[in-house]
Coordinates of C-alpha atoms in Angstrom, one line a residue:
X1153 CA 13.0 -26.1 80.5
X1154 CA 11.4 -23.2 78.7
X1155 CA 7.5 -22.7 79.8
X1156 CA 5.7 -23.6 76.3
X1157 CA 7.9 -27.1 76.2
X1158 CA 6.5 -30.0 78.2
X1159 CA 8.9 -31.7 80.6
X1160 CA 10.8 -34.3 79.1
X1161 CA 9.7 -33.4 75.8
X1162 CA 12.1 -32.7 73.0
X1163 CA 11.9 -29.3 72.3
X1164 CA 10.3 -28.2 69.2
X1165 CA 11.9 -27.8 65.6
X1166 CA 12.4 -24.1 64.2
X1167 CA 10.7 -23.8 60.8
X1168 CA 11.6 -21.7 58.0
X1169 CA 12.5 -18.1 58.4
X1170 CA 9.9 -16.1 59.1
X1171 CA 11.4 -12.9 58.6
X1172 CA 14.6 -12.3 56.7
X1173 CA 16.6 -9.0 57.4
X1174 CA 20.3 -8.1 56.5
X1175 CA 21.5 -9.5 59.6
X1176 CA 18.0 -10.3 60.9
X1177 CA 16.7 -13.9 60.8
X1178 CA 13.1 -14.4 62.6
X1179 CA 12.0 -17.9 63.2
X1180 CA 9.1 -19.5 64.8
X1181 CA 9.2 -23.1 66.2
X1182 CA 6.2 -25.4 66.1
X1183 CA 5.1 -24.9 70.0
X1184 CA 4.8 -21.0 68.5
X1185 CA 8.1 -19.6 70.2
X1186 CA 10.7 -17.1 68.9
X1187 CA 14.1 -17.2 67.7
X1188 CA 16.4 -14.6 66.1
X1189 CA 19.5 -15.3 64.5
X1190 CA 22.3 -12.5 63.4
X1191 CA 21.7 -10.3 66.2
X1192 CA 24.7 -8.5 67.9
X1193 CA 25.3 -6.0 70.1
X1194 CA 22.8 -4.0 72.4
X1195 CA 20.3 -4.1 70.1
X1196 CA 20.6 -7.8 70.0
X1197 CA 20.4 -8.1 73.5
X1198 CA 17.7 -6.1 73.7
X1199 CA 15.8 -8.2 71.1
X1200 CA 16.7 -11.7 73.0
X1201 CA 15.2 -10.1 76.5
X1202 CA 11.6 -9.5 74.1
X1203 CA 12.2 -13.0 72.8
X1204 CA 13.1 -14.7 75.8
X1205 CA 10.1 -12.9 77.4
X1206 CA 7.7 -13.7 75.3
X1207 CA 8.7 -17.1 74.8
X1208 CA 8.5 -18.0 78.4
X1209 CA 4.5 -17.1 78.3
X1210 CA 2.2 -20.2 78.1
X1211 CA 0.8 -20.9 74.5
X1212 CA -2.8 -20.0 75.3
X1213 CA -1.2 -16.3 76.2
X1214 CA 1.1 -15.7 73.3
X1215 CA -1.8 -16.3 71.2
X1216 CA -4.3 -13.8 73.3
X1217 CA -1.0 -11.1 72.9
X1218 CA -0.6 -11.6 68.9
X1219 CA -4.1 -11.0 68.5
X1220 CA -4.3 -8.0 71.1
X1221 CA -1.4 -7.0 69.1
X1222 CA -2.5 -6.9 65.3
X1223 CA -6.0 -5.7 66.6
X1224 CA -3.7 -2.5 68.0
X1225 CA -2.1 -2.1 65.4
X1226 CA -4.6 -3.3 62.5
X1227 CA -5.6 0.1 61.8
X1228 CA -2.0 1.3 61.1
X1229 CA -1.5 -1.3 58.7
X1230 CA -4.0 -0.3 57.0
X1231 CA -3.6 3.1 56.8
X1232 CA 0.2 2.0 55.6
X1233 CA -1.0 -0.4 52.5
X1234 CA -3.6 2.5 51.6
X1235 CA -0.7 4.3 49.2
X1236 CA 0.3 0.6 47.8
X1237 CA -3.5 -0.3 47.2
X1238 CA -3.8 3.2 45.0
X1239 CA -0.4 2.6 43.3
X1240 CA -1.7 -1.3 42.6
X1241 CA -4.7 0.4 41.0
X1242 CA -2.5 2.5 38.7
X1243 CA -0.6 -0.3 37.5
X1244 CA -3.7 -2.5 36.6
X1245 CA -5.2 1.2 35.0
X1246 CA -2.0 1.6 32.6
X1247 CA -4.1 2.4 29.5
X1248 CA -3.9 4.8 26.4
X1249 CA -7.1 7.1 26.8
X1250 CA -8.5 6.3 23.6
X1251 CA -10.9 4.3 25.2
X1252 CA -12.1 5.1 28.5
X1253 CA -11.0 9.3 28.5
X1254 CA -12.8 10.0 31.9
X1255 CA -10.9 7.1 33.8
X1256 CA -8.7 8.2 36.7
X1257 CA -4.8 8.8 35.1
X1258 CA -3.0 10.6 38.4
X1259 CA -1.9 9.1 40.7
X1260 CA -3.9 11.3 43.3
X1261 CA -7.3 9.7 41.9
X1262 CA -6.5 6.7 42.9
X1263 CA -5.6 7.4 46.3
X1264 CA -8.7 9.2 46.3
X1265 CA -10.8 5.7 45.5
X1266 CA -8.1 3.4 47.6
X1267 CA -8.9 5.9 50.4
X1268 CA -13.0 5.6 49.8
X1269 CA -13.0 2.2 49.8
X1270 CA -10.4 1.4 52.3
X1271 CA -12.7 3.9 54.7
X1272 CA -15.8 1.6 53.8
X1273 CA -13.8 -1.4 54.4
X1274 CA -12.8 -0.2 58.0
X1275 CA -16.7 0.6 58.8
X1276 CA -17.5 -2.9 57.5
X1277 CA -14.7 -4.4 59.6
X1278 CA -15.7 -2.3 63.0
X1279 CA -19.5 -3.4 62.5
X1280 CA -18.6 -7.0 61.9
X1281 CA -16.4 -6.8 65.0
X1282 CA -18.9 -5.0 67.4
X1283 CA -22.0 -7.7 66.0
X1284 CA -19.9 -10.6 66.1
X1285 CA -22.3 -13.4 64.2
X1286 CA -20.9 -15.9 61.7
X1287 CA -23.6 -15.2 59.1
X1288 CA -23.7 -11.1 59.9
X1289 CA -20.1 -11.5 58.8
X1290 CA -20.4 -13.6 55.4
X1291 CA -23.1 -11.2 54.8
X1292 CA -20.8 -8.1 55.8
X1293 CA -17.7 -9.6 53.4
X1294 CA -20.0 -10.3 50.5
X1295 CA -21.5 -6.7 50.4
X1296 CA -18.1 -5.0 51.1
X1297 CA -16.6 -7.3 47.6
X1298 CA -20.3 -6.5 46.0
X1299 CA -19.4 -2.7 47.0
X1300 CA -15.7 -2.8 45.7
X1301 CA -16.5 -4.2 42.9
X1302 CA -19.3 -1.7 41.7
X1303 CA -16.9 1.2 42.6
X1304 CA -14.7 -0.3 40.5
X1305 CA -17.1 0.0 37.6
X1306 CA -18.3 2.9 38.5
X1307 CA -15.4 5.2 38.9
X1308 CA -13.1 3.4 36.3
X1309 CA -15.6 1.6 33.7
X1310 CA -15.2 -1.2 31.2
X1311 CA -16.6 -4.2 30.9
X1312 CA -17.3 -6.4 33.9
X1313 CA -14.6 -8.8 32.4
X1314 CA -12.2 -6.1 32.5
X1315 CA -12.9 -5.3 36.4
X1316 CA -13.2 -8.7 37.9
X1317 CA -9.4 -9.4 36.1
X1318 CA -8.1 -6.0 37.1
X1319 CA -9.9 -6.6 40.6
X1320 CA -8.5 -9.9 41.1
X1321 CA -4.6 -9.0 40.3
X1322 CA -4.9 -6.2 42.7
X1323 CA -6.1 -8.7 45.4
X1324 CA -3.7 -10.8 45.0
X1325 CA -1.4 -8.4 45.4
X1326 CA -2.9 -6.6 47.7
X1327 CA -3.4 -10.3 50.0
X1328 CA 0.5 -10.6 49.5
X1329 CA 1.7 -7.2 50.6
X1330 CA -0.8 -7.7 53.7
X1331 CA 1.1 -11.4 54.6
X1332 CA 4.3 -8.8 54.8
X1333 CA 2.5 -6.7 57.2
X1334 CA 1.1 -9.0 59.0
X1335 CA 4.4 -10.5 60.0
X1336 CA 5.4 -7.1 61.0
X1337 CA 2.7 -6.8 62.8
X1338 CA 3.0 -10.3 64.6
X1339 CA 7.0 -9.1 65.4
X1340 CA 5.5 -5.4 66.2
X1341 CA 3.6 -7.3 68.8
X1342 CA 6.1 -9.2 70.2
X1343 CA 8.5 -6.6 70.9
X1344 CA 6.4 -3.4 71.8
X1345 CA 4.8 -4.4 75.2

């Protein structure tokens, strides 16, 4: 009987595909353990071994090893969504210049603010983590979305309309493309050890 499965207990059903890969299928069941489908050769073998490994660990330590995991490699993902986040700004920016002549055109500038804010984010994210306290934290959040937003303005102008509808499609997005990561991150952690 596998470790996470309770003797006698029918074992759990696999959900949707977490991941889907040309010949790649990543599923999670509901007692949180792994199964790939599509895998062949060594690299397949290689991939069950991780799975089978991690799936034999006890719930309470696969969830202490996904967190130790994205906390690892949190910083990465950042750094990787930086270039998307700047080229999410240009799209939302797609303007003549009539308008607003000293907003950022290149795509350069807006690495440049993505970068800014994505450093003040981290330091927001390292403090939060070091103090620890429920209200510190809301506190923390609102000021860095208070401070994103006023760069915004600042650096791009327009009306306050204008930013909180450009700011909000770029967060959306920006929440979507970090799901992605996330999962990578989760699979990153599974398999690296």
């Amino acid at each position: 009987a596998n470790a996470g499965t309770p003797s006698g207990a029918a074992p759990a059903k696999p959900r949707e595909a977490l991941v889907v890969m040309p010949g790649l299928e990543l599923r999670v069941d509901d007692l949180g353990n792994l199964t790939a489908d599509g895998t062949q050769g060594r690299l397949g073998d290689e991939l069950k071994r991780r799975l089978d490994r991690f799936n034999a660990m006890q719930r309470q330590d696969k969830i202490e090893h996904l967190l130790l995991g994205a906390l690892r490699y949190g910083p990465y993902a950042m750094f990787v969504l930086l270039p998307a986040f700047a080229l999410l700004l240009l799209v939302v920016y797609l303007d003549p210049r009539r308008r607003y002549p000293e907003r950022p055109r290149r795509y350069a500038e807006h690495l440049v603010f993505a970068a800014h804010n994505h450093a003040f984010l981290a330091l927001i994210i390292g403090a939060s983590a070091i103090v620890a306290q429920g209200a510190v934290n809301a506190l923390a959040a609102a000021w860095a979305l208070a401070y994103f937003l006023r760069s915004m303005k600042a650096v791009y102008g327009g009306r306050w309309s204008g930013v909180l509808a450009r700011a909000w499609l770029v967060a959306v997005a920006y929440v979507v493309l970090f799901a992605f990561v996330t999962v990578g991150l989760v699979f990153a952690a599974v398999m690296i050890r």
